Tab-separated table of C-alpha atoms and ligand atoms in Angstrom:
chain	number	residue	atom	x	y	z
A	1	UNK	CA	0.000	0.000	0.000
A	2	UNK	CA	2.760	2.327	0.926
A	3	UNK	CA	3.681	1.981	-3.048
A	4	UNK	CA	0.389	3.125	-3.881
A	5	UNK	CA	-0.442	7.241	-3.908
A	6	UNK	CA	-3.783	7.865	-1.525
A	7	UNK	CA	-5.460	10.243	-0.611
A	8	UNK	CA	-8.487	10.470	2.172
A	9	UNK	CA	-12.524	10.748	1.433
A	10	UNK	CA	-15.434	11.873	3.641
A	11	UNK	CA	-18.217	9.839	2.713
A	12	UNK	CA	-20.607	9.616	5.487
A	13	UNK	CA	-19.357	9.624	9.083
A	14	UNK	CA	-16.424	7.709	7.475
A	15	UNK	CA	-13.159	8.478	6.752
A	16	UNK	CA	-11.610	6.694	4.005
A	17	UNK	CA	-8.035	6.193	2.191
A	18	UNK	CA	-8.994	5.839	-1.439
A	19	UNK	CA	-6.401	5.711	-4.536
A	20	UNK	CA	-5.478	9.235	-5.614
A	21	UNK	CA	-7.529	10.157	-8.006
A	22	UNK	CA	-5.497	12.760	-10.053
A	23	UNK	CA	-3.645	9.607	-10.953
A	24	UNK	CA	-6.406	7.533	-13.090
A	25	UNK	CA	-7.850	10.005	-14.639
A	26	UNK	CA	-8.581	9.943	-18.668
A	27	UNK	CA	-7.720	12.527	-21.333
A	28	UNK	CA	-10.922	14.401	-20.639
A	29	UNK	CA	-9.985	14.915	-16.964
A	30	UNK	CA	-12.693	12.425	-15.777
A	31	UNK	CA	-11.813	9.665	-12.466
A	32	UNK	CA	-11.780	6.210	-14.154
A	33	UNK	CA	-12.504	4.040	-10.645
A	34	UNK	CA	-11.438	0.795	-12.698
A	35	UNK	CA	-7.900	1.980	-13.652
A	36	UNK	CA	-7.293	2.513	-9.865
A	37	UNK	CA	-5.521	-0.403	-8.078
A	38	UNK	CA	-8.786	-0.472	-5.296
A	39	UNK	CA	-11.890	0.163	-6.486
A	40	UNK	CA	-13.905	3.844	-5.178
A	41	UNK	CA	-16.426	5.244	-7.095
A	42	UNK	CA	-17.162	8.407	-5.672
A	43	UNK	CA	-20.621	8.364	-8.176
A	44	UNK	CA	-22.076	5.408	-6.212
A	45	UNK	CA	-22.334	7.577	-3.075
A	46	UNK	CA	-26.105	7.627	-3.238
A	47	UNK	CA	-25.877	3.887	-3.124
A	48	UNK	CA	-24.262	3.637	-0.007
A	49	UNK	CA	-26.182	6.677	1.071
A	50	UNK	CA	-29.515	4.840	0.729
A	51	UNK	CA	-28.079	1.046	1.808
A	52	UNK	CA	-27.223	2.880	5.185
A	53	UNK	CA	-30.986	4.309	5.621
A	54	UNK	CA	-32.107	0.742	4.275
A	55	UNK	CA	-30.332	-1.536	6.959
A	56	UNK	CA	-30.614	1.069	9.496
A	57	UNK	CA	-34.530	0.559	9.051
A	58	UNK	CA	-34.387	-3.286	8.284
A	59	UNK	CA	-32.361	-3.245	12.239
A	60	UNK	CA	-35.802	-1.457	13.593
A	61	UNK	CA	-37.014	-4.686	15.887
A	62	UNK	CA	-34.528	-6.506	15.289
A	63	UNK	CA	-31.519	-8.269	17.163
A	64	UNK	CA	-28.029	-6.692	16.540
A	65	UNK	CA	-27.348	-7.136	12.672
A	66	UNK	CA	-23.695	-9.717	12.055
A	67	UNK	CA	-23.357	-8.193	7.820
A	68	UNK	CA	-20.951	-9.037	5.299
A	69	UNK	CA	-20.217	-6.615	2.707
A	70	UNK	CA	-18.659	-9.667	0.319
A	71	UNK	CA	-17.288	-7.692	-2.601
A	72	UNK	CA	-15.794	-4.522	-0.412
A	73	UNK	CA	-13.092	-2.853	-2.518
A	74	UNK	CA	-12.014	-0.022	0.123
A	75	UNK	CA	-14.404	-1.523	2.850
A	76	UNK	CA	-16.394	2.173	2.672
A	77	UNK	CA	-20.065	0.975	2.650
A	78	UNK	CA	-18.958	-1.957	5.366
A	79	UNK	CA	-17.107	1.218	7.746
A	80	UNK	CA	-20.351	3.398	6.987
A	81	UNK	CA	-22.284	0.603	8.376
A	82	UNK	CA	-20.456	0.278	11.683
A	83	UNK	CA	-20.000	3.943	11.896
A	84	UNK	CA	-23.396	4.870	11.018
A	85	UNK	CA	-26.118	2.633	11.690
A	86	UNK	CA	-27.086	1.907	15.427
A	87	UNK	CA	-27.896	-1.647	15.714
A	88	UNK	CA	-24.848	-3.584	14.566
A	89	UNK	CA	-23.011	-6.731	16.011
A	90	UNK	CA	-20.564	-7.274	13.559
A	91	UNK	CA	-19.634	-6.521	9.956
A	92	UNK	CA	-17.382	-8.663	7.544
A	93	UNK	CA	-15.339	-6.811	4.383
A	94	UNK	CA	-13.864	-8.911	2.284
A	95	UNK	CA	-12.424	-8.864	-1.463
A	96	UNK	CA	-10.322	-11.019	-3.404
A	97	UNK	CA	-7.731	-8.372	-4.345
A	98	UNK	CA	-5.039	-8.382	-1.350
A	99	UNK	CA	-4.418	-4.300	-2.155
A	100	UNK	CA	-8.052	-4.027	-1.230
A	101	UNK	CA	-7.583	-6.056	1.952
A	102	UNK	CA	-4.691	-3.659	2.927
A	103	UNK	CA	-6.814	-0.623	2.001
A	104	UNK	CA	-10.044	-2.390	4.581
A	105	UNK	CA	-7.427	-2.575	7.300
A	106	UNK	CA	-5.896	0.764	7.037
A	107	UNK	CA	-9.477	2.563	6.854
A	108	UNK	CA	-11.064	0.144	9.854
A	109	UNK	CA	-8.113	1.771	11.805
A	110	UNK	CA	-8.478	5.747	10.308
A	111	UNK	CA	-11.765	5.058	11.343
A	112	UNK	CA	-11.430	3.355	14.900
A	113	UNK	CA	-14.386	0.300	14.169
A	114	UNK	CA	-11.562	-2.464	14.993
A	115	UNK	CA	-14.087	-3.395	17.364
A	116	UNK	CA	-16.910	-3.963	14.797
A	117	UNK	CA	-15.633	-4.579	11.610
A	118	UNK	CA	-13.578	-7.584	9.916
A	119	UNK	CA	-11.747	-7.287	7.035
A	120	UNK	CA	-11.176	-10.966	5.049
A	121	UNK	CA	-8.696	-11.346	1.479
A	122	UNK	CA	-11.228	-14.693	-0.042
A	123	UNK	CA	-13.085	-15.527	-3.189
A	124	UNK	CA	-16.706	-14.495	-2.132
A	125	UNK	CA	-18.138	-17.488	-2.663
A	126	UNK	CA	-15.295	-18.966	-0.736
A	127	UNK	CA	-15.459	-16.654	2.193
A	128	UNK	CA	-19.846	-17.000	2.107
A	129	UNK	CA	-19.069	-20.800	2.099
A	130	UNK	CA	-16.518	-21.486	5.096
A	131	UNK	CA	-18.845	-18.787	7.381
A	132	UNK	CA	-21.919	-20.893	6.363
A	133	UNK	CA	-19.124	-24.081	6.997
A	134	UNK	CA	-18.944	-22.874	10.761
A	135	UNK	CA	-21.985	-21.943	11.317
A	136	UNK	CA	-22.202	-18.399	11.390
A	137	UNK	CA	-24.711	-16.843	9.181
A	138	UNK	CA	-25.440	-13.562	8.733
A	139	UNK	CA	-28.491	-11.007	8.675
A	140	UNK	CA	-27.556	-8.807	5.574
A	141	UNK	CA	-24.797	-9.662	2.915
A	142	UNK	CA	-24.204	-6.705	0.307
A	143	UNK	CA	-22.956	-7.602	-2.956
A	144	UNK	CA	-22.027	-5.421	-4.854
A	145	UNK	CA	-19.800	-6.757	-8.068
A	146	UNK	CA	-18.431	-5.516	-11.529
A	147	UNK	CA	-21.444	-6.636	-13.413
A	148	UNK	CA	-23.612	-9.375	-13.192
A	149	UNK	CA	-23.979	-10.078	-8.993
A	150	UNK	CA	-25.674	-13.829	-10.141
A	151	UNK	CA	-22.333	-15.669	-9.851
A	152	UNK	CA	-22.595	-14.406	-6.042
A	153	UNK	CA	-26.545	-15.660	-5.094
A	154	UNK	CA	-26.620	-18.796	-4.314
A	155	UNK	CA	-23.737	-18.772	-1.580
A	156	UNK	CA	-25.514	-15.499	-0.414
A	157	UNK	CA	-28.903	-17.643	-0.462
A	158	UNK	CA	-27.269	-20.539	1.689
A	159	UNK	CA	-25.804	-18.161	4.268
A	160	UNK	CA	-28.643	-15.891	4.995
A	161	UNK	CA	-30.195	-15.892	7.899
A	162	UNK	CA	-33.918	-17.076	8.246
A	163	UNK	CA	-35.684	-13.544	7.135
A	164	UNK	CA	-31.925	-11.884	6.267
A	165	UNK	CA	-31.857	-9.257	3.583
A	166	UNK	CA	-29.637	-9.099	0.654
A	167	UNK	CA	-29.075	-5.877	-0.890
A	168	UNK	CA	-27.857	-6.657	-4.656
A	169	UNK	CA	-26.494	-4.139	-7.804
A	170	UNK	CA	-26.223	-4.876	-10.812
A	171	UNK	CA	-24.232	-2.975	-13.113
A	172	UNK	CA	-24.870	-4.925	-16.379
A	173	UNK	CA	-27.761	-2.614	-17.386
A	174	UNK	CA	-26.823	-3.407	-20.676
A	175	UNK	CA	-27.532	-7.005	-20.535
A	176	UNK	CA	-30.779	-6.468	-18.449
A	177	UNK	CA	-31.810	-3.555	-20.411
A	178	UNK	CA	-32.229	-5.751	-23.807
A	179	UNK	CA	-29.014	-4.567	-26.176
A	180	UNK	CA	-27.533	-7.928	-25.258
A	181	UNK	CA	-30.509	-10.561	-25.367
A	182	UNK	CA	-28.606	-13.323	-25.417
A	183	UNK	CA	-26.408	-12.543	-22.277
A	184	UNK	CA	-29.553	-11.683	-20.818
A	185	UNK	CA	-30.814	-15.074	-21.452
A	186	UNK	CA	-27.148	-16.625	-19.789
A	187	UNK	CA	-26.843	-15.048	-17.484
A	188	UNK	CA	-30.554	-14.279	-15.871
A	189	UNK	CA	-32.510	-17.262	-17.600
A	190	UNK	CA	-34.668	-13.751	-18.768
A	191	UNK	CA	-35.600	-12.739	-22.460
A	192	UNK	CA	-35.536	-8.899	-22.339
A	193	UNK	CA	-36.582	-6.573	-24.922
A	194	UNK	CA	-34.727	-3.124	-25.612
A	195	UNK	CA	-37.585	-0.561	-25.758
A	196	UNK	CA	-39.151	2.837	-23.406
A	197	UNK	CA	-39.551	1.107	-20.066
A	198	UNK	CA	-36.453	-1.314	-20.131
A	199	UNK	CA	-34.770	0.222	-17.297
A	200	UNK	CA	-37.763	-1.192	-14.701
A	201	UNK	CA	-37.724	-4.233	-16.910
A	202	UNK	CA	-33.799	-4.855	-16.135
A	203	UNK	CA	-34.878	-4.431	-12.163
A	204	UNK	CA	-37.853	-7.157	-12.850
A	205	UNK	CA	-35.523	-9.228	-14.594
A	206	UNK	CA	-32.577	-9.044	-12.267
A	207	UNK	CA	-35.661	-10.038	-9.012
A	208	UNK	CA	-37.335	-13.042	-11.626
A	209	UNK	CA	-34.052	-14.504	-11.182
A	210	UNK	CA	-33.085	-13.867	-7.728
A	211	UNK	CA	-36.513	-15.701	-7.137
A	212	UNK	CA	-35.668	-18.613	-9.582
A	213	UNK	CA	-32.741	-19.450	-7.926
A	214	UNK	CA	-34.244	-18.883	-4.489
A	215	UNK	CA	-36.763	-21.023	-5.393
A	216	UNK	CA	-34.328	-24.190	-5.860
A	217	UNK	CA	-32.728	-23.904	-2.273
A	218	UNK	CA	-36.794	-23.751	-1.330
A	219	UNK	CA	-36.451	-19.983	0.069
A	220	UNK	CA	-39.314	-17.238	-0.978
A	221	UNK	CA	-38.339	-13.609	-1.595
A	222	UNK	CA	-39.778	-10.411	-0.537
A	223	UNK	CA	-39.255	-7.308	-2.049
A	224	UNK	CA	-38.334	-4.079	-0.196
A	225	UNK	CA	-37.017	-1.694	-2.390
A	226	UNK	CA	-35.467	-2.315	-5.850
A	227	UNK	CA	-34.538	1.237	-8.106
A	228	UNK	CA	-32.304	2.119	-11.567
A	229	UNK	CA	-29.812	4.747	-10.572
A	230	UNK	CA	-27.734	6.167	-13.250
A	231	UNK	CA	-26.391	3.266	-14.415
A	232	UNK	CA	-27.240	0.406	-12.358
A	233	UNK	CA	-29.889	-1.552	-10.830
A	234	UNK	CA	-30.424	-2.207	-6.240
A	235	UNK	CA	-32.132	-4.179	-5.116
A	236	UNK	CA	-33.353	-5.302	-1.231
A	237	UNK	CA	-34.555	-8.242	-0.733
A	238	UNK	CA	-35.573	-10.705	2.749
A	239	UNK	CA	-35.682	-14.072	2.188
A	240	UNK	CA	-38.438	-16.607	4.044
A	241	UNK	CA	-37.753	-20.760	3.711
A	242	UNK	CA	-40.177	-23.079	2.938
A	243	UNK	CA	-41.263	-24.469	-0.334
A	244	UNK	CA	-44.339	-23.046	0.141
A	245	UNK	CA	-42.626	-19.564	0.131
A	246	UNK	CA	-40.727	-20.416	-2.326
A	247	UNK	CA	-43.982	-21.480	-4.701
A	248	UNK	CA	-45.701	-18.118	-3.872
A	249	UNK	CA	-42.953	-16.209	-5.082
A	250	UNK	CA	-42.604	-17.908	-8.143
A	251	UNK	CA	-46.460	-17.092	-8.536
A	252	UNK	CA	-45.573	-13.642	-8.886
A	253	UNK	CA	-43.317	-13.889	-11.577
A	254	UNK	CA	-44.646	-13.453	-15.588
A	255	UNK	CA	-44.041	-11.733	-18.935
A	256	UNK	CA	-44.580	-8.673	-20.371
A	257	UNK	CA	-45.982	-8.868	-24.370
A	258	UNK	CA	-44.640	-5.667	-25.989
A	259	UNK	CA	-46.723	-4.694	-29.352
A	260	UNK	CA	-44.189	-3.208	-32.062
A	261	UNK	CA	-47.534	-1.708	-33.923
A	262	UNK	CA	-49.149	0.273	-31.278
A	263	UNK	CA	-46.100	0.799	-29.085
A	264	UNK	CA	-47.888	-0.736	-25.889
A	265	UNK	CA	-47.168	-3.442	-23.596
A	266	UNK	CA	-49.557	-6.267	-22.105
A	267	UNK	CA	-48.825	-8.153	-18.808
A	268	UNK	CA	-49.066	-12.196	-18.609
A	269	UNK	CA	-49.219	-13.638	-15.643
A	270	UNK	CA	-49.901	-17.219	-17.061
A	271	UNK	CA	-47.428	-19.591	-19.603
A	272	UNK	CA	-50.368	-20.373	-21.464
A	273	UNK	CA	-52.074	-16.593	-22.285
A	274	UNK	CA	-48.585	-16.274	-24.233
A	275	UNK	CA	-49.704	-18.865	-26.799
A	276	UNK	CA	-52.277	-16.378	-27.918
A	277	UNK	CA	-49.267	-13.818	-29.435
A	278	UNK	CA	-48.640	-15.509	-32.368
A	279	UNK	CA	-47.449	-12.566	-34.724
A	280	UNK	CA	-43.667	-12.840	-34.015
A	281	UNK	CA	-43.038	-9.576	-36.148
A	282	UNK	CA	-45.817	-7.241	-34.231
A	283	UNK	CA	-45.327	-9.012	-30.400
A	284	UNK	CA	-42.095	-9.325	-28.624
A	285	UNK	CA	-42.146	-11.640	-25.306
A	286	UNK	CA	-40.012	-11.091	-22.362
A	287	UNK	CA	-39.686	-12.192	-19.226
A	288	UNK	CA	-39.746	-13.970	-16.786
A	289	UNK	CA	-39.771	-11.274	-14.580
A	290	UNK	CA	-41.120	-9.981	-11.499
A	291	UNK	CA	-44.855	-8.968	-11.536
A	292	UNK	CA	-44.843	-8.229	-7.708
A	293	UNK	CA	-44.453	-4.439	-6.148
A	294	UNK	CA	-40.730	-2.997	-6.719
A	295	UNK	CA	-40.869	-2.250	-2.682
A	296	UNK	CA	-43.015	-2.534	0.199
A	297	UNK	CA	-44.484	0.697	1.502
A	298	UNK	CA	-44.405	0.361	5.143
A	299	UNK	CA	-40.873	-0.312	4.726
A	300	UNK	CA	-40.360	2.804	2.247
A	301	UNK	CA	-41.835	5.280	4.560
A	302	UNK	CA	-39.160	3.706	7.702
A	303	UNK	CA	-36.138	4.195	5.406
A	304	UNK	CA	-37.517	7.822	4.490
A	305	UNK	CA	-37.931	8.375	7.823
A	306	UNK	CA	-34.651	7.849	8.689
A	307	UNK	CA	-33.467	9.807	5.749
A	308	UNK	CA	-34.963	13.151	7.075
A	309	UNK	CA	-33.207	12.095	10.569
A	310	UNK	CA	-29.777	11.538	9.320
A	311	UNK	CA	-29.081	15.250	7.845
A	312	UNK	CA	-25.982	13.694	6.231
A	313	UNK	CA	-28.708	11.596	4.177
A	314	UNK	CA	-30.865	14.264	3.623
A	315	UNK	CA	-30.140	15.454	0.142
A	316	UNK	CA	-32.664	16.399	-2.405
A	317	UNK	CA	-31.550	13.591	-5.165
A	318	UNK	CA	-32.594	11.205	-2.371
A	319	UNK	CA	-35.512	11.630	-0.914
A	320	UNK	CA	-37.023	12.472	-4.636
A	321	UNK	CA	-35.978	9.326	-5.556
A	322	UNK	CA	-37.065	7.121	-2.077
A	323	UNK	CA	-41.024	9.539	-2.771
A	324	UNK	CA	-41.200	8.586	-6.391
A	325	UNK	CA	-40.404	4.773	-5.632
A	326	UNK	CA	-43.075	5.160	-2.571
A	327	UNK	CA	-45.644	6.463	-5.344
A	328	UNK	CA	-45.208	4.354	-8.020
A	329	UNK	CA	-45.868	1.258	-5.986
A	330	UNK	CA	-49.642	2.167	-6.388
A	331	UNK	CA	-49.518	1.197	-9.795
A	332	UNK	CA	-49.454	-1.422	-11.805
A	333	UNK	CA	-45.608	-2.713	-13.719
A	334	UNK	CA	-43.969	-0.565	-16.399
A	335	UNK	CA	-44.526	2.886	-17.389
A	336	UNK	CA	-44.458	4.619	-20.965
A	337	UNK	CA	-42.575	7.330	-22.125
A	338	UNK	CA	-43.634	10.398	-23.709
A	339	UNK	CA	-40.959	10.747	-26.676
A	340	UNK	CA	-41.818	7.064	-28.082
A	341	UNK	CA	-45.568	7.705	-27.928
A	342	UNK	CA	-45.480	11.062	-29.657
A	343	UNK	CA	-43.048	9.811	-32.004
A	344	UNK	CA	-45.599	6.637	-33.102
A	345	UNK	CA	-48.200	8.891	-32.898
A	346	UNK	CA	-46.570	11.467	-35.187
A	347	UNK	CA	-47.937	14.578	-33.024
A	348	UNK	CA	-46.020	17.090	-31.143
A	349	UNK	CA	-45.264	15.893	-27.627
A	350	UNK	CA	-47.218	17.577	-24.266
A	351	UNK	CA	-45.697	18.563	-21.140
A	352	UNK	CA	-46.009	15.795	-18.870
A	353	UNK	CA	-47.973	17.953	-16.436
A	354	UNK	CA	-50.692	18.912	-19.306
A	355	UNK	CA	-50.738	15.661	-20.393
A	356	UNK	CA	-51.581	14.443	-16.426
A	357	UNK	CA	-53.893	17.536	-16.311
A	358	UNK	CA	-55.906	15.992	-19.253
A	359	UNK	CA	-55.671	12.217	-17.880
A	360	UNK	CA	-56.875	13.428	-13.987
A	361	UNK	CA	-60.058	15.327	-16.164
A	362	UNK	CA	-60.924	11.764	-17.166
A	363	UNK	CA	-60.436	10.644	-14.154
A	364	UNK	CA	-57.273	8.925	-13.804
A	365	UNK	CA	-54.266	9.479	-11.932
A	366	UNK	CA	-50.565	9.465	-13.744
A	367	UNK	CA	-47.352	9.963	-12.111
A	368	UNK	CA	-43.650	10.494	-13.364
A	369	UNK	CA	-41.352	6.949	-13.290
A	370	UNK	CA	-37.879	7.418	-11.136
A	371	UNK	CA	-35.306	5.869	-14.324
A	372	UNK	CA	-36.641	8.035	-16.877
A	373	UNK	CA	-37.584	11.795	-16.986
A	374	UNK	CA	-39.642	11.024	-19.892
A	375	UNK	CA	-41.425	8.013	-18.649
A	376	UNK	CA	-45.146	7.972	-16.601
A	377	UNK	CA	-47.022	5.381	-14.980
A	378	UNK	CA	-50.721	5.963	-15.005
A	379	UNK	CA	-54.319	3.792	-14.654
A	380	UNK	CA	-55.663	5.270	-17.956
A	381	UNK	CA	-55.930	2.831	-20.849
A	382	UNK	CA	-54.059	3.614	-23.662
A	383	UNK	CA	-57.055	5.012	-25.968
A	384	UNK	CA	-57.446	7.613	-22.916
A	385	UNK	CA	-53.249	8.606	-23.312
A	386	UNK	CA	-53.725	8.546	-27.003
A	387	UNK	CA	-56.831	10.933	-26.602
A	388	UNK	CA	-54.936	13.594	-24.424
A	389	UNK	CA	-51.862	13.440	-26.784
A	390	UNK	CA	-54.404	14.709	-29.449
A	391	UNK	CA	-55.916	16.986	-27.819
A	392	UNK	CA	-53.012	18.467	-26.547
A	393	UNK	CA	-50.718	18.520	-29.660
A	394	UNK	CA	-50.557	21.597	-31.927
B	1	SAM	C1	-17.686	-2.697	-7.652
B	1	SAM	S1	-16.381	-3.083	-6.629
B	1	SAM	C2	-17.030	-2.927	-5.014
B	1	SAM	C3	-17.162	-1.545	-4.517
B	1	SAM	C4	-17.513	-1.378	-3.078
B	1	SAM	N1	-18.608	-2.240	-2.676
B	1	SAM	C5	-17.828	0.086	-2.800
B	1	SAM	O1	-18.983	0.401	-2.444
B	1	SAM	O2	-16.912	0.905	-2.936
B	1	SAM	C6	-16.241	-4.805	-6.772
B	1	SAM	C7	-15.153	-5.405	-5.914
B	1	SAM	O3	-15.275	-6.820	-5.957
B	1	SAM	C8	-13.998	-7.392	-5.912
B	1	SAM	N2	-14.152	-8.753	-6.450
B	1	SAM	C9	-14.426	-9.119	-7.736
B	1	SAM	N3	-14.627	-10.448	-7.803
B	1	SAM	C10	-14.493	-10.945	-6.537
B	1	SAM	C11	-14.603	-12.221	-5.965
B	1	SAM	N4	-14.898	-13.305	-6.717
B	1	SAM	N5	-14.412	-12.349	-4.651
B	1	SAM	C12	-14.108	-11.279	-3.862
B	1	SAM	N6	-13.959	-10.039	-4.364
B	1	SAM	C13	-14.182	-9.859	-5.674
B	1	SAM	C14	-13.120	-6.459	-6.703
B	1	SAM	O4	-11.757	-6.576	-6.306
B	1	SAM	C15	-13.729	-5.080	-6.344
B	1	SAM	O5	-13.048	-4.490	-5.294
């Protein structure tokens, strides 16, 4: 480490020696976090930001909280964990890369948590596997990869406690967005489709398969929060055992039809309803994917709570964010998006407030999406949109 030039974050109530950053920077002056020798990425803040507020209000009623934080880098969200949230046993911070493991123990001294914080150099499945070996499980394990986190689930899934959360990125938005099908198909077992509401479709995909492979090791899932950010997908999940858990989650999972002609989208909950699609140039299928809520409201309004508490976690990006995922769980999957239907329609495109000024005169309600400043979620059927559009267009 002493080879390596650092310098020294605030990020939270931590403290943290990072790579200096003047010193992976490309032409255009920008921080590249994957050139560095130890991964920071000072843009995921808001994701550490919120997992604090999100464990902090998963720990309300609950015993002391034993965490590992498998893929660490720098051990920052593991520190900010100790540091910041009140009801914590123990926290383990481990990655693979023994620069990061000298980078964890340096900042669990800068930042005096020797007491409450671990720092392990394994393969994450490795380091899941021998806790699970000896017994200890844990009540919230954070992974957070380069990519795809499904190499990581099922040794999270086997060392979870009884009603433990995971709290799972994904970074391959590509992949679950649709530009990479196949991939999609590899690595989730998911068909996706690249169109206006992909980027709730990649957080459906990413939980259909979280619940497929939950489902073999005969756990159910149960979804607390799950959000696109930029340019990844979180989600926070607590897992129940039992088959019969595991059967009623698989009960919420289905396809979405999405119809090329009239730029719309129909929901399936059942196999056989998809037989009735037939035109394979006018209907796209995708899925499986998660038909459930993208949250659970009760739980929403703790973690917001505890946002407005925290003034260190009381910026504007984030409680926008935590209100609009609160809102949109009122209605039903998917959204659509402004640009694509004016575009199909070939009419000029209304503000989004005249257009839910004309929907809320018909009687329905329509809200803006979080992943897309274009996109709205509303109860009105299509014909109703389609009206408004006209009327409004000039
Ligand atoms: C995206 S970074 C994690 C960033 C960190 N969670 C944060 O908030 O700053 C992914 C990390 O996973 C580590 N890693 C990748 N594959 C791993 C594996 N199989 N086992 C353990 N660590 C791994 C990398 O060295 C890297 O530090």
């Amino acid at each position: 480490m002493e080879k390596i030039p650092t310098q020294i974050v605030m990020e939270g109530l931590a403290k943290i020696a990072v790579p200096d950053f003047s010193k992976y920077r490309r032409e255009n002056g920008v921080y590249e976090p994957t050139w560095a020798p130890v991964f920071y990425n000072p843009l995921m803040k808001l994701n550490r930001d919120l997992s604090v507020a999100v464990i902090e209000a998963y720990s309300l009623r609950r015993k002391a909280l034993k965490i590992a934080d498998i893929l660490a880098g720098t051990g920052v969200r593991g520190i900010r964990f100790a540091l910041e949230v009140n009801n914590i046993d123990k926290v383990h911070i481990n990655d693979k890369n023994p620069l990061a493991y000298e980078f964890m123990i340096k900042n669990i001294e800068l930042n005096n948590v020797a007491n409450k914080v671990e720092a392990e150099n394994l393969d994450a499945n490795l380091m899941l596997r021998y806790h699970r070996f000896v017994g200890e499980l844990f009540d919230y394990i954070d992974i957070d990869p380069f990519g795809s986190p499904i190499e990581f689930i099922d040794s999270a899934l086997a060392t979870v406690r009884i009603n433990g959360m995971l709290g799972i990125t994904a970074t391959d938005t590509a992949v679950l967005e649709g530009k990479h099908p196949s991939a999609c198909i590899r690595k989730y077992f998911s068909k996706s489709v690249k169109t206006y509401f992909s980027k709730e479709l990649a957080i459906r995909i990413l939980l259909a398969s979280i619940v497929l492979r939950a489902a073999s090791h005969e756990m159910g899932v149960n979804v607390k929060l799950g959000y696109y950010n930029k340019y990844y997908v979180r989600v926070y999940v607590t897992i129940s055992k039992g088959a019969k858990r595991a059967d009623e989650s698989l009960k919420k999972l289905g396809y979405v039809i999405f119809d090329r002609e009239k730029e719309t989208f129909f929901i399936v909950h059942d196999l056989a309803k998809l037989y009735s699609f037939t035109d394979g140039k006018r209907y796209v299928i995708s899925g499986p994917i998660w038909l459930g809520k993208l949250g659970e409201k009760e739980f929403i309004e703790d973690v917001y709570k505890i946002i407005t508490k925290k003034s260190h976690l009381k910026y504007k990006e984030i409680t926008r964010l935590i209100l609009m995922l609160k809102d949109e769980l009122d209605y039903p999957p998917l959204y659509y998006n402004v640009d694509s239907l004016g575009k199909k329609l070939k009419i000029s495109i209304p503000s989004m407030n005249n257009l839910f000024e004309c929907l809320r005169k018909q009687g329905y309600n329509a809200i803006r999406v979080h992943c897309d400043p274009k996109g709205f979620k509303t109860d009105a059927p299509l014909e109703t949109i389609i009206e408004c559009f006209k009327k409004l267009s000039h």
